[in-house]
Amino acid sequence: MYVKNEYGYKKRVKKKTKRPPMVTFLCLALVAYGFWDIISSYIGIYKDFGTLYPAANALMIVFSFVAISGIWSMEKWGPISFAIVVLLKLGVDALWKQFNPWFLLALIPAAFFLLLLKKMKTTD
């Protein structure tokens, strides 16, 4: 969005979108869970699954951090990428036969973030 200043020159102004408190809480909780999952993969929880599953799991967590940063800054690409990462994580877990029904709970924040998609701003 452009706004003219007192001299008549156009100045680019970024439109700020207010972040709801629930988005803040969910982002912080998801980042804390991600750190816990990465730390737990290094202390040997996934040692029975070989070396590829812990690496793929850590990669999905890193991609989710990127998506959460987009959600934190209220960008439209954040919820879409987070939903994709959640589905990929569920697929990776199913591929290695590590699927846990509790991981379906990750679809709840993904759906919540997708519901807020209209309130988020488009990246210029």
JSON list of N, CA and C in Angstrom, two decimals, residues 42-106:
[
{"chain": "A", "resi": 42, "resn": "TYR", "atom": "N", "xyz": [17.81, -37.06, 19.33]},
{"chain": "A", "resi": 42, "resn": "TYR", "atom": "CA", "xyz": [19.25, -37.18, 19.55]},
{"chain": "A", "resi": 42, "resn": "TYR", "atom": "C", "xyz": [19.60, -37.98, 20.80]},
{"chain": "A", "resi": 43, "resn": "ILE", "atom": "N", "xyz": [18.64, -38.18, 21.71]},
{"chain": "A", "resi": 43, "resn": "ILE", "atom": "CA", "xyz": [18.96, -38.96, 22.91]},
{"chain": "A", "resi": 43, "resn": "ILE", "atom": "C", "xyz": [18.62, -40.43, 22.73]},
{"chain": "A", "resi": 44, "resn": "GLY", "atom": "N", "xyz": [18.16, -40.82, 21.56]},
{"chain": "A", "resi": 44, "resn": "GLY", "atom": "CA", "xyz": [18.05, -42.23, 21.25]},
{"chain": "A", "resi": 44, "resn": "GLY", "atom": "C", "xyz": [16.65, -42.82, 21.25]},
{"chain": "A", "resi": 45, "resn": "ILE", "atom": "N", "xyz": [15.63, -42.03, 21.25]},
{"chain": "A", "resi": 45, "resn": "ILE", "atom": "CA", "xyz": [14.28, -42.58, 21.20]},
{"chain": "A", "resi": 45, "resn": "ILE", "atom": "C", "xyz": [14.03, -43.31, 19.89]},
{"chain": "A", "resi": 46, "resn": "TYR", "atom": "N", "xyz": [14.58, -42.81, 18.81]},
{"chain": "A", "resi": 46, "resn": "TYR", "atom": "CA", "xyz": [14.34, -43.39, 17.49]},
{"chain": "A", "resi": 46, "resn": "TYR", "atom": "C", "xyz": [15.47, -44.31, 17.03]},
{"chain": "A", "resi": 47, "resn": "LYS", "atom": "N", "xyz": [16.30, -44.81, 17.94]},
{"chain": "A", "resi": 47, "resn": "LYS", "atom": "CA", "xyz": [17.46, -45.62, 17.52]},
{"chain": "A", "resi": 47, "resn": "LYS", "atom": "C", "xyz": [17.07, -46.95, 16.91]},
{"chain": "A", "resi": 48, "resn": "ASP", "atom": "N", "xyz": [15.88, -47.47, 17.22]},
{"chain": "A", "resi": 48, "resn": "ASP", "atom": "CA", "xyz": [15.45, -48.75, 16.66]},
{"chain": "A", "resi": 48, "resn": "ASP", "atom": "C", "xyz": [14.93, -48.63, 15.23]},
{"chain": "A", "resi": 49, "resn": "PHE", "atom": "N", "xyz": [14.78, -47.42, 14.73]},
{"chain": "A", "resi": 49, "resn": "PHE", "atom": "CA", "xyz": [14.18, -47.22, 13.41]},
{"chain": "A", "resi": 49, "resn": "PHE", "atom": "C", "xyz": [15.21, -46.94, 12.32]},
{"chain": "A", "resi": 50, "resn": "GLY", "atom": "N", "xyz": [16.47, -47.08, 12.63]},
{"chain": "A", "resi": 50, "resn": "GLY", "atom": "CA", "xyz": [17.50, -46.81, 11.65]},
{"chain": "A", "resi": 50, "resn": "GLY", "atom": "C", "xyz": [17.94, -45.36, 11.68]},
{"chain": "A", "resi": 51, "resn": "THR", "atom": "N", "xyz": [18.61, -44.93, 10.63]},
{"chain": "A", "resi": 51, "resn": "THR", "atom": "CA", "xyz": [19.12, -43.56, 10.59]},
{"chain": "A", "resi": 51, "resn": "THR", "atom": "C", "xyz": [18.29, -42.65, 9.71]},
{"chain": "A", "resi": 52, "resn": "LEU", "atom": "N", "xyz": [17.51, -43.21, 8.81]},
{"chain": "A", "resi": 52, "resn": "LEU", "atom": "CA", "xyz": [16.75, -42.37, 7.89]},
{"chain": "A", "resi": 52, "resn": "LEU", "atom": "C", "xyz": [15.50, -41.77, 8.53]},
{"chain": "A", "resi": 53, "resn": "TYR", "atom": "N", "xyz": [14.82, -42.52, 9.38]},
{"chain": "A", "resi": 53, "resn": "TYR", "atom": "CA", "xyz": [13.61, -42.00, 10.01]},
{"chain": "A", "resi": 53, "resn": "TYR", "atom": "C", "xyz": [13.90, -40.80, 10.92]},
{"chain": "A", "resi": 54, "resn": "PRO", "atom": "N", "xyz": [14.90, -40.86, 11.80]},
{"chain": "A", "resi": 54, "resn": "PRO", "atom": "CA", "xyz": [15.17, -39.67, 12.63]},
{"chain": "A", "resi": 54, "resn": "PRO", "atom": "C", "xyz": [15.55, -38.45, 11.79]},
{"chain": "A", "resi": 55, "resn": "ALA", "atom": "N", "xyz": [16.27, -38.67, 10.70]},
{"chain": "A", "resi": 55, "resn": "ALA", "atom": "CA", "xyz": [16.64, -37.54, 9.83]},
{"chain": "A", "resi": 55, "resn": "ALA", "atom": "C", "xyz": [15.40, -36.96, 9.15]},
{"chain": "A", "resi": 56, "resn": "ALA", "atom": "N", "xyz": [14.52, -37.83, 8.64]},
{"chain": "A", "resi": 56, "resn": "ALA", "atom": "CA", "xyz": [13.30, -37.34, 8.00]},
{"chain": "A", "resi": 56, "resn": "ALA", "atom": "C", "xyz": [12.40, -36.65, 9.01]},
{"chain": "A", "resi": 57, "resn": "ASN", "atom": "N", "xyz": [12.34, -37.19, 10.22]},
{"chain": "A", "resi": 57, "resn": "ASN", "atom": "CA", "xyz": [11.53, -36.58, 11.27]},
{"chain": "A", "resi": 57, "resn": "ASN", "atom": "C", "xyz": [12.06, -35.19, 11.63]},
{"chain": "A", "resi": 58, "resn": "ALA", "atom": "N", "xyz": [13.37, -35.07, 11.79]},
{"chain": "A", "resi": 58, "resn": "ALA", "atom": "CA", "xyz": [13.97, -33.77, 12.11]},
{"chain": "A", "resi": 58, "resn": "ALA", "atom": "C", "xyz": [13.77, -32.78, 10.97]},
{"chain": "A", "resi": 59, "resn": "LEU", "atom": "N", "xyz": [13.83, -33.26, 9.73]},
{"chain": "A", "resi": 59, "resn": "LEU", "atom": "CA", "xyz": [13.61, -32.38, 8.58]},
{"chain": "A", "resi": 59, "resn": "LEU", "atom": "C", "xyz": [12.17, -31.85, 8.56]},
{"chain": "A", "resi": 60, "resn": "MET", "atom": "N", "xyz": [11.21, -32.70, 8.89]},
{"chain": "A", "resi": 60, "resn": "MET", "atom": "CA", "xyz": [9.81, -32.26, 8.95]},
{"chain": "A", "resi": 60, "resn": "MET", "atom": "C", "xyz": [9.62, -31.22, 10.07]},
{"chain": "A", "resi": 61, "resn": "ILE", "atom": "N", "xyz": [10.32, -31.41, 11.19]},
{"chain": "A", "resi": 61, "resn": "ILE", "atom": "CA", "xyz": [10.22, -30.44, 12.29]},
{"chain": "A", "resi": 61, "resn": "ILE", "atom": "C", "xyz": [10.82, -29.10, 11.87]},
{"chain": "A", "resi": 62, "resn": "VAL", "atom": "N", "xyz": [11.94, -29.13, 11.16]},
{"chain": "A", "resi": 62, "resn": "VAL", "atom": "CA", "xyz": [12.56, -27.88, 10.69]},
{"chain": "A", "resi": 62, "resn": "VAL", "atom": "C", "xyz": [11.64, -27.18, 9.70]},
{"chain": "A", "resi": 63, "resn": "PHE", "atom": "N", "xyz": [11.02, -27.93, 8.79]},
{"chain": "A", "resi": 63, "resn": "PHE", "atom": "CA", "xyz": [10.06, -27.32, 7.86]},
{"chain": "A", "resi": 63, "resn": "PHE", "atom": "C", "xyz": [8.86, -26.74, 8.61]},
{"chain": "A", "resi": 64, "resn": "SER", "atom": "N", "xyz": [8.46, -27.41, 9.69]},
{"chain": "A", "resi": 64, "resn": "SER", "atom": "CA", "xyz": [7.34, -26.86, 10.46]},
{"chain": "A", "resi": 64, "resn": "SER", "atom": "C", "xyz": [7.74, -25.57, 11.17]},
{"chain": "A", "resi": 65, "resn": "PHE", "atom": "N", "xyz": [9.03, -25.46, 11.58]},
{"chain": "A", "resi": 65, "resn": "PHE", "atom": "CA", "xyz": [9.50, -24.19, 12.16]},
{"chain": "A", "resi": 65, "resn": "PHE", "atom": "C", "xyz": [9.39, -23.05, 11.14]},
{"chain": "A", "resi": 66, "resn": "VAL", "atom": "N", "xyz": [9.72, -23.34, 9.90]},
{"chain": "A", "resi": 66, "resn": "VAL", "atom": "CA", "xyz": [9.60, -22.32, 8.85]},
{"chain": "A", "resi": 66, "resn": "VAL", "atom": "C", "xyz": [8.14, -21.93, 8.68]},
{"chain": "A", "resi": 67, "resn": "ALA", "atom": "N", "xyz": [7.26, -22.91, 8.66]},
{"chain": "A", "resi": 67, "resn": "ALA", "atom": "CA", "xyz": [5.83, -22.62, 8.51]},
{"chain": "A", "resi": 67, "resn": "ALA", "atom": "C", "xyz": [5.30, -21.83, 9.71]},
{"chain": "A", "resi": 68, "resn": "ILE", "atom": "N", "xyz": [5.75, -22.17, 10.90]},
{"chain": "A", "resi": 68, "resn": "ILE", "atom": "CA", "xyz": [5.29, -21.46, 12.10]},
{"chain": "A", "resi": 68, "resn": "ILE", "atom": "C", "xyz": [5.80, -20.03, 12.09]},
{"chain": "A", "resi": 69, "resn": "SER", "atom": "N", "xyz": [6.98, -19.79, 11.53]},
{"chain": "A", "resi": 69, "resn": "SER", "atom": "CA", "xyz": [7.45, -18.40, 11.44]},
{"chain": "A", "resi": 69, "resn": "SER", "atom": "C", "xyz": [6.57, -17.60, 10.49]},
{"chain": "A", "resi": 70, "resn": "GLY", "atom": "N", "xyz": [6.07, -18.24, 9.44]},
{"chain": "A", "resi": 70, "resn": "GLY", "atom": "CA", "xyz": [5.12, -17.57, 8.55]},
{"chain": "A", "resi": 70, "resn": "GLY", "atom": "C", "xyz": [3.79, -17.29, 9.23]},
{"chain": "A", "resi": 71, "resn": "ILE", "atom": "N", "xyz": [3.36, -18.22, 10.07]},
{"chain": "A", "resi": 71, "resn": "ILE", "atom": "CA", "xyz": [2.11, -18.01, 10.82]},
{"chain": "A", "resi": 71, "resn": "ILE", "atom": "C", "xyz": [2.31, -16.91, 11.84]},
{"chain": "A", "resi": 72, "resn": "TRP", "atom": "N", "xyz": [3.46, -16.90, 12.51]},
{"chain": "A", "resi": 72, "resn": "TRP", "atom": "CA", "xyz": [3.76, -15.89, 13.53]},
{"chain": "A", "resi": 72, "resn": "TRP", "atom": "C", "xyz": [3.71, -14.48, 12.93]},
{"chain": "A", "resi": 73, "resn": "SER", "atom": "N", "xyz": [4.23, -14.33, 11.71]},
{"chain": "A", "resi": 73, "resn": "SER", "atom": "CA", "xyz": [4.23, -13.02, 11.08]},
{"chain": "A", "resi": 73, "resn": "SER", "atom": "C", "xyz": [2.95, -12.77, 10.27]},
{"chain": "A", "resi": 74, "resn": "MET", "atom": "N", "xyz": [1.98, -13.68, 10.41]},
{"chain": "A", "resi": 74, "resn": "MET", "atom": "CA", "xyz": [0.65, -13.54, 9.79]},
{"chain": "A", "resi": 74, "resn": "MET", "atom": "C", "xyz": [0.74, -13.44, 8.27]},
{"chain": "A", "resi": 75, "resn": "GLU", "atom": "N", "xyz": [1.56, -14.30, 7.67]},
{"chain": "A", "resi": 75, "resn": "GLU", "atom": "CA", "xyz": [1.67, -14.38, 6.21]},
{"chain": "A", "resi": 75, "resn": "GLU", "atom": "C", "xyz": [0.76, -15.51, 5.72]},
{"chain": "A", "resi": 76, "resn": "LYS", "atom": "N", "xyz": [0.21, -15.35, 4.53]},
{"chain": "A", "resi": 76, "resn": "LYS", "atom": "CA", "xyz": [-0.71, -16.36, 4.00]},
{"chain": "A", "resi": 76, "resn": "LYS", "atom": "C", "xyz": [-0.04, -17.69, 3.70]},
{"chain": "A", "resi": 77, "resn": "TRP", "atom": "N", "xyz": [1.23, -17.69, 3.39]},
{"chain": "A", "resi": 77, "resn": "TRP", "atom": "CA", "xyz": [1.91, -18.93, 3.06]},
{"chain": "A", "resi": 77, "resn": "TRP", "atom": "C", "xyz": [2.16, -19.80, 4.29]},
{"chain": "A", "resi": 78, "resn": "GLY", "atom": "N", "xyz": [2.09, -19.23, 5.49]},
{"chain": "A", "resi": 78, "resn": "GLY", "atom": "CA", "xyz": [2.37, -19.96, 6.72]},
{"chain": "A", "resi": 78, "resn": "GLY", "atom": "C", "xyz": [1.39, -21.10, 6.99]},
{"chain": "A", "resi": 79, "resn": "PRO", "atom": "N", "xyz": [0.08, -20.83, 7.04]},
{"chain": "A", "resi": 79, "resn": "PRO", "atom": "CA", "xyz": [-0.86, -21.92, 7.31]},
{"chain": "A", "resi": 79, "resn": "PRO", "atom": "C", "xyz": [-0.89, -22.99, 6.22]},
{"chain": "A", "resi": 80, "resn": "ILE", "atom": "N", "xyz": [-0.71, -22.57, 4.98]},
{"chain": "A", "resi": 80, "resn": "ILE", "atom": "CA", "xyz": [-0.72, -23.54, 3.88]},
{"chain": "A", "resi": 80, "resn": "ILE", "atom": "C", "xyz": [0.48, -24.47, 4.00]},
{"chain": "A", "resi": 81, "resn": "SER", "atom": "N", "xyz": [1.65, -23.90, 4.24]},
{"chain": "A", "resi": 81, "resn": "SER", "atom": "CA", "xyz": [2.84, -24.74, 4.36]},
{"chain": "A", "resi": 81, "resn": "SER", "atom": "C", "xyz": [2.80, -25.59, 5.63]},
{"chain": "A", "resi": 82, "resn": "PHE", "atom": "N", "xyz": [2.20, -25.08, 6.70]},
{"chain": "A", "resi": 82, "resn": "PHE", "atom": "CA", "xyz": [2.08, -25.88, 7.92]},
{"chain": "A", "resi": 82, "resn": "PHE", "atom": "C", "xyz": [1.17, -27.08, 7.69]},
{"chain": "A", "resi": 83, "resn": "ALA", "atom": "N", "xyz": [0.07, -26.89, 6.99]},
{"chain": "A", "resi": 83, "resn": "ALA", "atom": "CA", "xyz": [-0.83, -28.01, 6.69]},
{"chain": "A", "resi": 83, "resn": "ALA", "atom": "C", "xyz": [-0.13, -29.05, 5.82]},
{"chain": "A", "resi": 84, "resn": "ILE", "atom": "N", "xyz": [0.66, -28.59, 4.86]},
{"chain": "A", "resi": 84, "resn": "ILE", "atom": "CA", "xyz": [1.41, -29.53, 4.00]},
{"chain": "A", "resi": 84, "resn": "ILE", "atom": "C", "xyz": [2.43, -30.30, 4.82]},
{"chain": "A", "resi": 85, "resn": "VAL", "atom": "N", "xyz": [3.13, -29.63, 5.73]},
{"chain": "A", "resi": 85, "resn": "VAL", "atom": "CA", "xyz": [4.13, -30.30, 6.55]},
{"chain": "A", "resi": 85, "resn": "VAL", "atom": "C", "xyz": [3.47, -31.32, 7.49]},
{"chain": "A", "resi": 86, "resn": "VAL", "atom": "N", "xyz": [2.32, -30.98, 8.04]},
{"chain": "A", "resi": 86, "resn": "VAL", "atom": "CA", "xyz": [1.62, -31.93, 8.91]},
{"chain": "A", "resi": 86, "resn": "VAL", "atom": "C", "xyz": [1.23, -33.18, 8.13]},
{"chain": "A", "resi": 87, "resn": "LEU", "atom": "N", "xyz": [0.71, -33.01, 6.93]},
{"chain": "A", "resi": 87, "resn": "LEU", "atom": "CA", "xyz": [0.34, -34.16, 6.12]},
{"chain": "A", "resi": 87, "resn": "LEU", "atom": "C", "xyz": [1.57, -34.99, 5.71]},
{"chain": "A", "resi": 88, "resn": "LEU", "atom": "N", "xyz": [2.66, -34.30, 5.38]},
{"chain": "A", "resi": 88, "resn": "LEU", "atom": "CA", "xyz": [3.89, -35.02, 5.05]},
{"chain": "A", "resi": 88, "resn": "LEU", "atom": "C", "xyz": [4.44, -35.79, 6.26]},
{"chain": "A", "resi": 89, "resn": "LYS", "atom": "N", "xyz": [4.36, -35.18, 7.43]},
{"chain": "A", "resi": 89, "resn": "LYS", "atom": "CA", "xyz": [4.82, -35.85, 8.65]},
{"chain": "A", "resi": 89, "resn": "LYS", "atom": "C", "xyz": [3.99, -37.09, 8.93]},
{"chain": "A", "resi": 90, "resn": "LEU", "atom": "N", "xyz": [2.68, -37.00, 8.75]},
{"chain": "A", "resi": 90, "resn": "LEU", "atom": "CA", "xyz": [1.83, -38.17, 8.95]},
{"chain": "A", "resi": 90, "resn": "LEU", "atom": "C", "xyz": [2.16, -39.24, 7.92]},
{"chain": "A", "resi": 91, "resn": "GLY", "atom": "N", "xyz": [2.47, -38.83, 6.69]},
{"chain": "A", "resi": 91, "resn": "GLY", "atom": "CA", "xyz": [2.86, -39.79, 5.66]},
{"chain": "A", "resi": 91, "resn": "GLY", "atom": "C", "xyz": [4.18, -40.46, 5.96]},
{"chain": "A", "resi": 92, "resn": "VAL", "atom": "N", "xyz": [5.16, -39.70, 6.44]},
{"chain": "A", "resi": 92, "resn": "VAL", "atom": "CA", "xyz": [6.47, -40.26, 6.79]},
{"chain": "A", "resi": 92, "resn": "VAL", "atom": "C", "xyz": [6.31, -41.24, 7.94]},
{"chain": "A", "resi": 93, "resn": "ASP", "atom": "N", "xyz": [5.50, -40.89, 8.94]},
{"chain": "A", "resi": 93, "resn": "ASP", "atom": "CA", "xyz": [5.27, -41.80, 10.06]},
{"chain": "A", "resi": 93, "resn": "ASP", "atom": "C", "xyz": [4.57, -43.07, 9.60]},
{"chain": "A", "resi": 94, "resn": "ALA", "atom": "N", "xyz": [3.62, -42.97, 8.70]},
{"chain": "A", "resi": 94, "resn": "ALA", "atom": "CA", "xyz": [2.94, -44.15, 8.19]},
{"chain": "A", "resi": 94, "resn": "ALA", "atom": "C", "xyz": [3.88, -45.01, 7.35]},
{"chain": "A", "resi": 95, "resn": "LEU", "atom": "N", "xyz": [4.77, -44.37, 6.61]},
{"chain": "A", "resi": 95, "resn": "LEU", "atom": "CA", "xyz": [5.71, -45.11, 5.77]},
{"chain": "A", "resi": 95, "resn": "LEU", "atom": "C", "xyz": [6.66, -45.96, 6.60]},
{"chain": "A", "resi": 96, "resn": "TRP", "atom": "N", "xyz": [7.10, -45.44, 7.75]},
{"chain": "A", "resi": 96, "resn": "TRP", "atom": "CA", "xyz": [7.99, -46.18, 8.63]},
{"chain": "A", "resi": 96, "resn": "TRP", "atom": "C", "xyz": [7.23, -46.96, 9.70]},
{"chain": "A", "resi": 97, "resn": "LYS", "atom": "N", "xyz": [5.92, -47.05, 9.54]},
{"chain": "A", "resi": 97, "resn": "LYS", "atom": "CA", "xyz": [5.05, -47.78, 10.48]},
{"chain": "A", "resi": 97, "resn": "LYS", "atom": "C", "xyz": [5.18, -47.25, 11.91]},
{"chain": "A", "resi": 98, "resn": "GLN", "atom": "N", "xyz": [5.29, -45.94, 12.02]},
{"chain": "A", "resi": 98, "resn": "GLN", "atom": "CA", "xyz": [5.36, -45.27, 13.32]},
{"chain": "A", "resi": 98, "resn": "GLN", "atom": "C", "xyz": [4.13, -44.40, 13.56]},
{"chain": "A", "resi": 99, "resn": "PHE", "atom": "N", "xyz": [3.07, -44.70, 12.84]},
{"chain": "A", "resi": 99, "resn": "PHE", "atom": "CA", "xyz": [1.87, -43.87, 12.92]},
{"chain": "A", "resi": 99, "resn": "PHE", "atom": "C", "xyz": [1.25, -44.00, 14.30]},
{"chain": "A", "resi": 100, "resn": "ASN", "atom": "N", "xyz": [0.99, -42.89, 14.91]},
{"chain": "A", "resi": 100, "resn": "ASN", "atom": "CA", "xyz": [0.36, -42.82, 16.22]},
{"chain": "A", "resi": 100, "resn": "ASN", "atom": "C", "xyz": [-0.90, -41.98, 16.09]},
{"chain": "A", "resi": 101, "resn": "PRO", "atom": "N", "xyz": [-2.05, -42.46, 16.55]},
{"chain": "A", "resi": 101, "resn": "PRO", "atom": "CA", "xyz": [-3.28, -41.66, 16.42]},
{"chain": "A", "resi": 101, "resn": "PRO", "atom": "C", "xyz": [-3.19, -40.30, 17.13]},
{"chain": "A", "resi": 102, "resn": "TRP", "atom": "N", "xyz": [-2.30, -40.17, 18.10]},
{"chain": "A", "resi": 102, "resn": "TRP", "atom": "CA", "xyz": [-2.15, -38.89, 18.78]},
{"chain": "A", "resi": 102, "resn": "TRP", "atom": "C", "xyz": [-1.59, -37.81, 17.85]},
{"chain": "A", "resi": 103, "resn": "PHE", "atom": "N", "xyz": [-0.85, -38.24, 16.82]},
{"chain": "A", "resi": 103, "resn": "PHE", "atom": "CA", "xyz": [-0.30, -37.27, 15.87]},
{"chain": "A", "resi": 103, "resn": "PHE", "atom": "C", "xyz": [-1.39, -36.63, 15.02]},
{"chain": "A", "resi": 104, "resn": "LEU", "atom": "N", "xyz": [-2.58, -37.23, 15.00]},
{"chain": "A", "resi": 104, "resn": "LEU", "atom": "CA", "xyz": [-3.70, -36.61, 14.28]},
{"chain": "A", "resi": 104, "resn": "LEU", "atom": "C", "xyz": [-4.14, -35.31, 14.94]},
{"chain": "A", "resi": 105, "resn": "LEU", "atom": "N", "xyz": [-3.74, -35.12, 16.20]},
{"chain": "A", "resi": 105, "resn": "LEU", "atom": "CA", "xyz": [-4.05, -33.86, 16.88]},
{"chain": "A", "resi": 105, "resn": "LEU", "atom": "C", "xyz": [-3.37, -32.66, 16.22]},
{"chain": "A", "resi": 106, "resn": "ALA", "atom": "N", "xyz": [-2.33, -32.90, 15.45]},
{"chain": "A", "resi": 106, "resn": "ALA", "atom": "CA", "xyz": [-1.66, -31.81, 14.73]},
{"chain": "A", "resi": 106, "resn": "ALA", "atom": "C", "xyz": [-2.55, -31.21, 13.65]}
]
